[in-house]
mmCIF file of C-alpha atoms and ligand atoms in Angstrom:
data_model
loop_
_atom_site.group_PDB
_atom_site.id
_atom_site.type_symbol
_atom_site.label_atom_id
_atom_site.label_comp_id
_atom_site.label_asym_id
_atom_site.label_seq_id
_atom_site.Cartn_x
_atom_site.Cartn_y
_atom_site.Cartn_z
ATOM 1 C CA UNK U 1 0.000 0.000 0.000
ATOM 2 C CA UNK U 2 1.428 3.691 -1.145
ATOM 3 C CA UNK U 3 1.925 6.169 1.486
ATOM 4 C CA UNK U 4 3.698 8.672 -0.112
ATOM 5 C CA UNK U 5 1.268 11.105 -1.796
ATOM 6 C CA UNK U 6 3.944 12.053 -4.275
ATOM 7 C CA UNK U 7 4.687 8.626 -5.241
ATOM 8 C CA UNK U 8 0.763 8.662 -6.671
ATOM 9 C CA UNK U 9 1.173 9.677 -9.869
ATOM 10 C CA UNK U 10 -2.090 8.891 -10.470
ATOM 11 C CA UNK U 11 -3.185 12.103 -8.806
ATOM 12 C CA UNK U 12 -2.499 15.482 -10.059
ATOM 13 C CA UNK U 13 0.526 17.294 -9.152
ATOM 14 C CA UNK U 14 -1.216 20.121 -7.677
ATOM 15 C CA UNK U 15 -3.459 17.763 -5.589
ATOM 16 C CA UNK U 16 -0.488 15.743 -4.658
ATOM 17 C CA UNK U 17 1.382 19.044 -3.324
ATOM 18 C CA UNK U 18 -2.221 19.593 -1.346
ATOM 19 C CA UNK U 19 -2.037 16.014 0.531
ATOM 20 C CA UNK U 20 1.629 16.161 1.259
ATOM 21 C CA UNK U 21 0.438 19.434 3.328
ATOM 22 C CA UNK U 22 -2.718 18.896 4.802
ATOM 23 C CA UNK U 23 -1.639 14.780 5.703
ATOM 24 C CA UNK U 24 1.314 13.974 6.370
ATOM 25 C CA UNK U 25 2.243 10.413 6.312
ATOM 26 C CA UNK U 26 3.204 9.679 10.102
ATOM 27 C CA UNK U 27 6.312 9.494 11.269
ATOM 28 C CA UNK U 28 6.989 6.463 13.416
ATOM 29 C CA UNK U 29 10.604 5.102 13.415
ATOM 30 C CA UNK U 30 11.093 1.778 14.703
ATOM 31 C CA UNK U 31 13.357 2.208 17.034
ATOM 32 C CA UNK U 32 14.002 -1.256 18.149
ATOM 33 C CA UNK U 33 12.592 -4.752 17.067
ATOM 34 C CA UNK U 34 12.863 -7.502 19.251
ATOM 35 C CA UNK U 35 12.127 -11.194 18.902
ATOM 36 C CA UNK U 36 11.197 -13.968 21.527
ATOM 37 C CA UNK U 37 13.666 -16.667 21.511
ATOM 38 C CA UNK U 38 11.060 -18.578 23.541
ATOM 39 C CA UNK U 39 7.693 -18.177 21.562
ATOM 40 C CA UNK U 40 8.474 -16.271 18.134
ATOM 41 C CA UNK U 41 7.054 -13.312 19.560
ATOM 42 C CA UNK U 42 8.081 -9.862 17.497
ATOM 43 C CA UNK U 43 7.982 -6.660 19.455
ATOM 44 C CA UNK U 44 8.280 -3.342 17.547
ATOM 45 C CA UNK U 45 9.131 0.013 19.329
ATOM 46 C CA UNK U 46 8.054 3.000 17.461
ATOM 47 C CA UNK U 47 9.239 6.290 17.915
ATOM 48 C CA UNK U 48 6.132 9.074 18.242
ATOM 49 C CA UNK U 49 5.764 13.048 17.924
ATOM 50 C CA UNK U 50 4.350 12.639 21.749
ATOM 51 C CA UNK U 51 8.229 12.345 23.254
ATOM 52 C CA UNK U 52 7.901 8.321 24.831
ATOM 53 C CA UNK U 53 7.450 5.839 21.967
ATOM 54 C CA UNK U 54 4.530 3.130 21.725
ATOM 55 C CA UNK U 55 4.987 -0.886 21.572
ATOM 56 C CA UNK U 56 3.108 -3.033 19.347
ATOM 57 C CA UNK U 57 3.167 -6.521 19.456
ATOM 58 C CA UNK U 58 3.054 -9.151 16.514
ATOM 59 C CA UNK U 59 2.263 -12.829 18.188
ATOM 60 C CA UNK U 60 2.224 -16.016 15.623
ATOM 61 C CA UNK U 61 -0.425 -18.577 17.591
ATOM 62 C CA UNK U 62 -0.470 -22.118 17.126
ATOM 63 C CA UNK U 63 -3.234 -22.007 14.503
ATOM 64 C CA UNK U 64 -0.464 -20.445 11.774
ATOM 65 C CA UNK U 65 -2.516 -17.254 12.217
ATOM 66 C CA UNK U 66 -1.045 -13.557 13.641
ATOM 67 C CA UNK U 67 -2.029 -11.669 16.011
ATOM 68 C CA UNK U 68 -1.113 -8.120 16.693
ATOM 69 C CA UNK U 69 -1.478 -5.976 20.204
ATOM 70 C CA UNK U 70 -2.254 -2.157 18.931
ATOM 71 C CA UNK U 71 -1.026 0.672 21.350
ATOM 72 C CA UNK U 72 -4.071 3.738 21.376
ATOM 73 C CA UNK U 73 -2.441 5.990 23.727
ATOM 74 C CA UNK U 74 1.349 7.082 24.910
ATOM 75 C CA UNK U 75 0.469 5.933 29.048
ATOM 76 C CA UNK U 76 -2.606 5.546 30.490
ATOM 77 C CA UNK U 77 -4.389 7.242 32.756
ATOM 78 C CA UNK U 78 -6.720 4.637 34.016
ATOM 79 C CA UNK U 79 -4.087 4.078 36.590
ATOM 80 C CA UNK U 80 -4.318 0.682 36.792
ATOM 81 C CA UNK U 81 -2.069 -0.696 39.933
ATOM 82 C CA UNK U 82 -0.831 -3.651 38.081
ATOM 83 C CA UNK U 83 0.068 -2.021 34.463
ATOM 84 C CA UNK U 84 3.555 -0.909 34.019
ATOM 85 C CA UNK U 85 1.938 1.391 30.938
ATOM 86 C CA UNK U 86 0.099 3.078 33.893
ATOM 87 C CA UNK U 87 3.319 4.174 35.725
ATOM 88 C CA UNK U 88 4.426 6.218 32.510
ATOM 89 C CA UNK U 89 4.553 10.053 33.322
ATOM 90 C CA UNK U 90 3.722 11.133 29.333
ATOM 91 C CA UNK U 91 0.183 10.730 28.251
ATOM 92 C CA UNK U 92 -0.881 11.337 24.929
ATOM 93 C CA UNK U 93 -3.588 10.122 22.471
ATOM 94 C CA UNK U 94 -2.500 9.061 19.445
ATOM 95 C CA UNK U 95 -4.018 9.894 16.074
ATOM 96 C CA UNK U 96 -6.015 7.245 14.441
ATOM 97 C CA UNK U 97 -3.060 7.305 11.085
ATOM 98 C CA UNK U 98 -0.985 6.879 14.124
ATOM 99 C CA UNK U 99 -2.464 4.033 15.381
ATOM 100 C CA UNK U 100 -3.115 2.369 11.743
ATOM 101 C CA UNK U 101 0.703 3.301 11.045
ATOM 102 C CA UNK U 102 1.392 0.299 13.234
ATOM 103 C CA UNK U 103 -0.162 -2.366 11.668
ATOM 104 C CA UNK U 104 0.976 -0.789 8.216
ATOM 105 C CA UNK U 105 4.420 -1.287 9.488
ATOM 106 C CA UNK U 106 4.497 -4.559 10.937
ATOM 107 C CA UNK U 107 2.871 -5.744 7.469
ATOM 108 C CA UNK U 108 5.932 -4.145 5.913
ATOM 109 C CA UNK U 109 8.685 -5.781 8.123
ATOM 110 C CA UNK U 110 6.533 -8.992 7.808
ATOM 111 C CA UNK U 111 6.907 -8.570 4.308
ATOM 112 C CA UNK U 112 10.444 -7.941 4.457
ATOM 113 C CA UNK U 113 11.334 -11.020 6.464
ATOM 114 C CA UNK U 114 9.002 -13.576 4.159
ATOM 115 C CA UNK U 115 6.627 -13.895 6.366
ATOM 116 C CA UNK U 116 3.717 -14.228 4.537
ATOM 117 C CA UNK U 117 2.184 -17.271 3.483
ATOM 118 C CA UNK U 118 -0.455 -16.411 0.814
ATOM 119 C CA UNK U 119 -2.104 -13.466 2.849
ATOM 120 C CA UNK U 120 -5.377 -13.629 4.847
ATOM 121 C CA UNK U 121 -7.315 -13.856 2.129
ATOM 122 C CA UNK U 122 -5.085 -15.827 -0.075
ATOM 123 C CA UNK U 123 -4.036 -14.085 -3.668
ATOM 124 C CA UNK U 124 -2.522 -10.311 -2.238
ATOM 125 C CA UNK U 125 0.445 -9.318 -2.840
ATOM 126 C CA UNK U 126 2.881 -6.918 -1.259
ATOM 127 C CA UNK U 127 3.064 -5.549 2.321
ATOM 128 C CA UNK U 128 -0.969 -6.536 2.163
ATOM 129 C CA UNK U 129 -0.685 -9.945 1.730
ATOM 130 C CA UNK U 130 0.989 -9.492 5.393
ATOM 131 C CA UNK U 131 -1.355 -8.038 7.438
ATOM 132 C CA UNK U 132 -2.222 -9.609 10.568
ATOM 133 C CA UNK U 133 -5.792 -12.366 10.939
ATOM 134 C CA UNK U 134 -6.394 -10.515 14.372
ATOM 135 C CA UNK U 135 -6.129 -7.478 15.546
ATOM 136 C CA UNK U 136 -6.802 -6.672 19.667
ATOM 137 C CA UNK U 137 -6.478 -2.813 21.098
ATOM 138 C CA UNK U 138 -4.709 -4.472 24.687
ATOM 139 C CA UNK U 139 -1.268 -2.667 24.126
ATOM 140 C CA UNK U 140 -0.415 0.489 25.774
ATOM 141 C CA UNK U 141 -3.640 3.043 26.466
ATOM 142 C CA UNK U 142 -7.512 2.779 27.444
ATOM 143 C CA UNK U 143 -9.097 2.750 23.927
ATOM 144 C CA UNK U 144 -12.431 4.167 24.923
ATOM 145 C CA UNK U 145 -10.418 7.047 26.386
ATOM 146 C CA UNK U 146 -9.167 7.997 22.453
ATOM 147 C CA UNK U 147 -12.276 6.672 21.426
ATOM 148 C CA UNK U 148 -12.736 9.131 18.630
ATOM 149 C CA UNK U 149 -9.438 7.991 17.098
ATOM 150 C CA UNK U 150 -10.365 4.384 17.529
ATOM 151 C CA UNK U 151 -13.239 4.393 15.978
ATOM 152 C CA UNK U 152 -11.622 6.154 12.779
ATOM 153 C CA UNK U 153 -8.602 3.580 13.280
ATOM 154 C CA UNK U 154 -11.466 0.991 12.877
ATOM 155 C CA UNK U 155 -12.894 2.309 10.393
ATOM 156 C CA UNK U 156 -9.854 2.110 8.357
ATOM 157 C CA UNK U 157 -8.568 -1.233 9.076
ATOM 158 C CA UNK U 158 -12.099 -2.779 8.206
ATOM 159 C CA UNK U 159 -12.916 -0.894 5.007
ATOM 160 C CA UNK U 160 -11.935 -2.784 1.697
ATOM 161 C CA UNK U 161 -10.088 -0.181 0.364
ATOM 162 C CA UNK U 162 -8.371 0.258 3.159
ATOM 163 C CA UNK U 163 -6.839 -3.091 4.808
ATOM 164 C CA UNK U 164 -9.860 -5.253 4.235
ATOM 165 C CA UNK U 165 -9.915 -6.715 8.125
ATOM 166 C CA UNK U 166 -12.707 -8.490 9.131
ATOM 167 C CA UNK U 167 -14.377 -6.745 11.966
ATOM 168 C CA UNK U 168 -15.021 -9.915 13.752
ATOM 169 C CA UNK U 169 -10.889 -10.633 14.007
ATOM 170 C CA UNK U 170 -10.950 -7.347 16.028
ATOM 171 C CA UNK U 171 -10.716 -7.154 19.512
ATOM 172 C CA UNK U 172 -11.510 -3.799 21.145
ATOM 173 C CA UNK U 173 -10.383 -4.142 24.991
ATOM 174 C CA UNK U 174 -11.801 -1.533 27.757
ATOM 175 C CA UNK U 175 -10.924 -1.569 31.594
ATOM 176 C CA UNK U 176 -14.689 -0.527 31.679
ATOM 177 C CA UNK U 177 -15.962 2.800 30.018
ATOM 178 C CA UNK U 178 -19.236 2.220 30.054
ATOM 179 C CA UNK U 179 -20.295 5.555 28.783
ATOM 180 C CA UNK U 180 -18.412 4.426 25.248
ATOM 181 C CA UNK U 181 -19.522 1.250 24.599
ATOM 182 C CA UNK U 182 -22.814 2.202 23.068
ATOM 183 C CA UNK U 183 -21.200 4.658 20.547
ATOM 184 C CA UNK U 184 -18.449 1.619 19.845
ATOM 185 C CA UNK U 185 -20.777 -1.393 19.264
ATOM 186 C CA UNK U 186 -23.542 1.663 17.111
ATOM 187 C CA UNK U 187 -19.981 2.252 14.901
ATOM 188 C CA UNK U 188 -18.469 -1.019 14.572
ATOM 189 C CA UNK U 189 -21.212 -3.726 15.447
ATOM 190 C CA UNK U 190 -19.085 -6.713 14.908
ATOM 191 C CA UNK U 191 -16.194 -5.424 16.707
ATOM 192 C CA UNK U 192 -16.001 -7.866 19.879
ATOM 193 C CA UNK U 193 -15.082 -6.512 22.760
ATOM 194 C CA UNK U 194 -13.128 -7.371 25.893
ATOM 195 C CA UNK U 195 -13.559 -6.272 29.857
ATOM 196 C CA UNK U 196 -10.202 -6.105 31.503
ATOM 197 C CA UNK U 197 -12.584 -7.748 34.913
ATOM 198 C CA UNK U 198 -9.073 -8.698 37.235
ATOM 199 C CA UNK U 199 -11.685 -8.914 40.362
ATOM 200 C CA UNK U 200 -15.001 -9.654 41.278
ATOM 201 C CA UNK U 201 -15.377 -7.933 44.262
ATOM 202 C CA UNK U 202 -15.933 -3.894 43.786
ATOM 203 C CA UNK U 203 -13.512 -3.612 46.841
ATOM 204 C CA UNK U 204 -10.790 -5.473 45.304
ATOM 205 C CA UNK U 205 -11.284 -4.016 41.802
ATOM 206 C CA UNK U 206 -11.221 -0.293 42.873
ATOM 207 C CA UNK U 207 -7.916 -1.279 44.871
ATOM 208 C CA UNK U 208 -6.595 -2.633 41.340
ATOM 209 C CA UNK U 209 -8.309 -0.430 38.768
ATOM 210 C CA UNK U 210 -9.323 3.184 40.137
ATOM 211 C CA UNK U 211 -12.360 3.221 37.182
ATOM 212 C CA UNK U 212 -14.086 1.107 39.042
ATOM 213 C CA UNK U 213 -14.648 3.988 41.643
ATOM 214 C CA UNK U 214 -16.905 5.511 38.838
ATOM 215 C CA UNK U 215 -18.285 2.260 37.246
ATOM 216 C CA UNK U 216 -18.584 -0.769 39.752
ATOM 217 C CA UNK U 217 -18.922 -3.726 38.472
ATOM 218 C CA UNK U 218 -23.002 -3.991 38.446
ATOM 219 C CA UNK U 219 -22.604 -1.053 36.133
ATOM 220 C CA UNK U 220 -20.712 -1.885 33.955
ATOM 221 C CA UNK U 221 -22.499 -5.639 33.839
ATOM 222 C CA UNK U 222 -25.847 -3.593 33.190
ATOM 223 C CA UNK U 223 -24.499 -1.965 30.513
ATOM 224 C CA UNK U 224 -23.014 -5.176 28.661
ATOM 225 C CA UNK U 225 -26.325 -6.483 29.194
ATOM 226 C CA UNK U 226 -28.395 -3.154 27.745
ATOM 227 C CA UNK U 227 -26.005 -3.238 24.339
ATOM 228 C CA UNK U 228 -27.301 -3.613 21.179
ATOM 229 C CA UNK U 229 -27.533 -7.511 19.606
ATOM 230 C CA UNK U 230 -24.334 -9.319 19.851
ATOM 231 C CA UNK U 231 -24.955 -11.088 16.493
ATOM 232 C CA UNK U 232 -21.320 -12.278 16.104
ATOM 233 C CA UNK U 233 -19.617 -10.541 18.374
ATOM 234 C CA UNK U 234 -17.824 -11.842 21.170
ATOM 235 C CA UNK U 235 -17.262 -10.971 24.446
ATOM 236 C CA UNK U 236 -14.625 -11.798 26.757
ATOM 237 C CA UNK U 237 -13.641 -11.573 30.380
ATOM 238 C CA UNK U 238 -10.022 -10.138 30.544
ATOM 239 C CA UNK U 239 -8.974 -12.148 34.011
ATOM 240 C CA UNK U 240 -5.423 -11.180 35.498
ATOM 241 C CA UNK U 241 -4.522 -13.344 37.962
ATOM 242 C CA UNK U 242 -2.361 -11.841 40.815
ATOM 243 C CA UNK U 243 -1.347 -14.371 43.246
ATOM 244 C CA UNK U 244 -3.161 -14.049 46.848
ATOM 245 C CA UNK U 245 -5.411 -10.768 45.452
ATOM 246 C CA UNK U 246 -7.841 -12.509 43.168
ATOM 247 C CA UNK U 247 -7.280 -16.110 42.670
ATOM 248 C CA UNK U 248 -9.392 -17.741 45.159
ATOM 249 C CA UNK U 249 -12.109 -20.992 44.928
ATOM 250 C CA UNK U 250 -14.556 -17.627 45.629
ATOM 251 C CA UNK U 251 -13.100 -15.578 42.991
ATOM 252 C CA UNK U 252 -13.534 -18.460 40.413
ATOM 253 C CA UNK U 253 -16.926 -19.006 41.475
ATOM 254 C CA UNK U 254 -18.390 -15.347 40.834
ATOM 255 C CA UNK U 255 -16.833 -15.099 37.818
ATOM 256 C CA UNK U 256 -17.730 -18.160 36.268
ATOM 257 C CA UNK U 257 -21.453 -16.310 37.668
ATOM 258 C CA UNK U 258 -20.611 -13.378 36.128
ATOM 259 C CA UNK U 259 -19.364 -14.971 32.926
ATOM 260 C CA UNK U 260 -22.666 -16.625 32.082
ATOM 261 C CA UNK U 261 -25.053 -14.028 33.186
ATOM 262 C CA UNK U 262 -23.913 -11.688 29.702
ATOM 263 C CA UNK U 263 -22.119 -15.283 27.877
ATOM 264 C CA UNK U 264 -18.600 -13.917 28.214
ATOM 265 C CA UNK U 265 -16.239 -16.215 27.995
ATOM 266 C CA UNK U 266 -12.525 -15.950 30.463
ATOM 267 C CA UNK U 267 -9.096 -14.998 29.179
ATOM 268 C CA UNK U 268 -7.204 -16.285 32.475
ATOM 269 C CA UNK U 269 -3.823 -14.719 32.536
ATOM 270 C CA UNK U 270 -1.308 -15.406 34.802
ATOM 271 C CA UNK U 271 0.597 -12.104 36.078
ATOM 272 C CA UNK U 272 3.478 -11.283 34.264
ATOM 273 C CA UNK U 273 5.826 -9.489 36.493
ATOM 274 C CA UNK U 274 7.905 -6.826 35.527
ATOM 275 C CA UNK U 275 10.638 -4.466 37.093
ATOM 276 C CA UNK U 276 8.707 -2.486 40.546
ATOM 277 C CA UNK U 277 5.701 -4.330 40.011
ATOM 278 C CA UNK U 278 3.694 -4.872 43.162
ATOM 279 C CA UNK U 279 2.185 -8.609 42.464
ATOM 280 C CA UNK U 280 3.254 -12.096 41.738
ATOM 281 C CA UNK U 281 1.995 -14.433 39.669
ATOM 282 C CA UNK U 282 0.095 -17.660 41.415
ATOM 283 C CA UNK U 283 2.068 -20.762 41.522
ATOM 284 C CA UNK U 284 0.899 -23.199 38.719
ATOM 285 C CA UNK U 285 -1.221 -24.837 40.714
ATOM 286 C CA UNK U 286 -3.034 -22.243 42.051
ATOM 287 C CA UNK U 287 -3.775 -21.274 38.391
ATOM 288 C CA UNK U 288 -4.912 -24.997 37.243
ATOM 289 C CA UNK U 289 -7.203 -25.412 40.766
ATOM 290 C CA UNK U 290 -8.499 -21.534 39.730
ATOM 291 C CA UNK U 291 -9.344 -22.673 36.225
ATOM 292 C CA UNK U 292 -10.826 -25.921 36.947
ATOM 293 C CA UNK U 293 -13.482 -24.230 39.562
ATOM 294 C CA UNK U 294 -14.250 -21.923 37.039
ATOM 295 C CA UNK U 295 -15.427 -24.614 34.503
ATOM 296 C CA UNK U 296 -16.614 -26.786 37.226
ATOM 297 C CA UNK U 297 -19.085 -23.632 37.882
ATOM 298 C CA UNK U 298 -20.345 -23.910 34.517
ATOM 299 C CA UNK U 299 -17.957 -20.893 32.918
ATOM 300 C CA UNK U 300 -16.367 -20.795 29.830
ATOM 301 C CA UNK U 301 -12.379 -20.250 30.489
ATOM 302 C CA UNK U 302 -9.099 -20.311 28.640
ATOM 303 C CA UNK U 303 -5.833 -20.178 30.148
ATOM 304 C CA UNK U 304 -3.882 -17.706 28.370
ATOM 305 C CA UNK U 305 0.380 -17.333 28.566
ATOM 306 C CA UNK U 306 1.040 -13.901 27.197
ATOM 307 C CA UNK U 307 3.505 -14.443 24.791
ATOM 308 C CA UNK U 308 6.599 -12.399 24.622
ATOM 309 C CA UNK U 309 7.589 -12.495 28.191
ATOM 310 C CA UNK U 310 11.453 -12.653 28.133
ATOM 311 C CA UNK U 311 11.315 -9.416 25.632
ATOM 312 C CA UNK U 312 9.121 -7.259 27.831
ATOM 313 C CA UNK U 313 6.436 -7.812 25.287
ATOM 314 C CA UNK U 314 3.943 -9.867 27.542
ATOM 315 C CA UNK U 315 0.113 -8.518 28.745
ATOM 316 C CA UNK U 316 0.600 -5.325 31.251
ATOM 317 C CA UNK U 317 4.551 -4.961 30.340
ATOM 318 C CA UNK U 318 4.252 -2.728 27.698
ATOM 319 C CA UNK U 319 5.601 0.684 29.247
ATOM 320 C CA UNK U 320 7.252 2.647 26.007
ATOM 321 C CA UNK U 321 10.760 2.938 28.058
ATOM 322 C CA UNK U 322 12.728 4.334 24.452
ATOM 323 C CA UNK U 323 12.400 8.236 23.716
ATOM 324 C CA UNK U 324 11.954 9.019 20.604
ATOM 325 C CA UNK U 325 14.875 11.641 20.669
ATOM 326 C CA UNK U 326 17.174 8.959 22.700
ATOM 327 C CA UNK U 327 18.917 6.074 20.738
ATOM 328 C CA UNK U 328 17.108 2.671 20.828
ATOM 329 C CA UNK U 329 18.259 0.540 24.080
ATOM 330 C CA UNK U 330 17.778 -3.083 24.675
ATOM 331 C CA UNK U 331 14.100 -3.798 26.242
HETATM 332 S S1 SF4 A 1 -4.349 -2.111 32.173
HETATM 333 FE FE1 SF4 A 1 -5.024 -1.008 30.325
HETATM 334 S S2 SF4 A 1 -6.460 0.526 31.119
HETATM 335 FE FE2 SF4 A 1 -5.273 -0.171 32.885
HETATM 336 S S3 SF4 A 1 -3.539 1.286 33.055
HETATM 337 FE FE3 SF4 A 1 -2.841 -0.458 31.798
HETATM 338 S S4 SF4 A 1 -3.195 0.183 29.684
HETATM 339 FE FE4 SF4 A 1 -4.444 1.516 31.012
#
């Protein structure tokens, strides 16, 4: 896919010149790519305008297909007590050509390293034939909090001349912005969607995730329950489990409750710890008996590794450390 306007000969000159002013391709040097020697998993750094860069993840899953984890914000303010994005002092949205520009240039180093196999759709060529099967908004940022953006972001990823993604291979993830998920699922109806849940107490969740001081749980349930027909889309319980905070036979139990009452189905993920973070992970056990109870209480539940773990790259890692003015460092 062009992005030069002046490389669209096509166009007239004068309209060309007009483009190159008013939309300027973004700029967003990688500024380090790093591979998992563990589970194949490619992390890009990208530099912004905003001063800290943004991390986007690609993932190849055991079904052959990709997966990539979009950044929609420099930080976070949602605060989150377990998020390492959360502890970044820079906060900035980006633009939605900012947030498309990654997935334009992971199909291009794709590309460059041979990694495509036909495309999604079999018979592209080009940095196209690259693009990713999935796409889930759980890298750095709130998405609902740039929802504007995101919604234009969508908007281009899904349209035909655009990349062509299949709505229903996106994953839009929210730590609960209720307010925004009418306006999402009215612009993008097939989008699924994802809770980051991480407690189902409202006294353990607003000690993990401030939002829920604003929207407590029965809230935000009521609202998943009030949205428009699912159709298609899916919706999943985002379930981070933090050894000794959330991980108990109880836990398991109300949100296997939970799960069913608006047919959500778990992401369990165990913790991954990074540098000053203030949890563990539960020992494997802990996990398995947590898992089991869940499906013994009649909920639907995968256990999820995040891949990318010995690269900084895993679920909750992602904290932009490289400045865009700085040279690139090792993750
Ligand atoms: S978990 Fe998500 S919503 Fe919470 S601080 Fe991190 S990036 Fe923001």
């Amino acid at each position: 896919m062009e992005r030069d306007w002046q490389a669209m000969t096509d166009l007239g000159k004068e309209l060309r010149r007009q483009l190159t002013d008013a939309l300027p391709p973004p700029q967003m040097p990688v500024l380090l790519a790093a591979r998992s020697a563990t589970d194949g998993a490619h992390k890009l750094v990208l530099g912004t305008p905003h001063g800290p860069s943004v991390e986007t993840v690609i993932m190849p899953m055991a079904s052959g297909h990709v997966t990539q984890c979009i950044s929609s914000q420099v930080g976070c303010k949602m605060g989150c007590d377990f998020c390492a994005t959360a502890e970044m002092s820079t906060r900035a949205d980006l633009s939605a050509a900012e947030i498309v520009e990654q997935v334009a240039v992971a199909c291009r180093i794709r590309a460059a390293d041979g990694e495509v196999r036909g495309g999604v759709s079999g018979g592209e060529q080009g940095p196209l034939a690259a693009r990713p099967h999935n796409l889930v908004f759980m890298g750095m940022g709130e998405p609902l909090d740039n929802h504007r953006a995101v919604f234009d972001a969508l908007s281009i990823l899904t349209d035909p001349k655009g990349y062509g993604s299949s709505p229903r291979r996106i994953t839009v993830s929210t730590s609960g912005l209720a307010r925004r998920l009418p306006a999402l699922v009215e612009a993008h109806p097939q989008v699924n969607l994802a809770w980051s849940l991480t407690a189902t107490t409202d006294e353990v969740r607003e000690r993990l995730m401030p939002i829920n001081r604003g929207v407590p749980i029965a809230k935000m349930m009521q609202t998943l329950r009030d949205l428009p027909g699912r159709g298609g889309r899916k919706l999943t319980f985002e379930y981070a489990l933090l050894a000794g905070v959330n991980d108990s036979k109880e836990d398991a139990r109300r949100l296997a409750k939970m799960a069913n009452e608006v047919d959500a189905h778990v992401n369990a993920i165990p913790f991954n710890v990074y540098p000053g973070a203030r949890y563990q992970r539960p020992d494997k056990a802990t996990v398995a008996s947590f898992a089991r109870e869940v499906d013994r209480s009649g909920g639907s539940i995968s256990l999820r590794e995040s891949k990318g773990q010995d690269i900084g790259a895993a679920c909750g890692q992602l904290a932009g450390s490289h400045e865009t003015s700085g040279a690139p460092k090792p993750a």
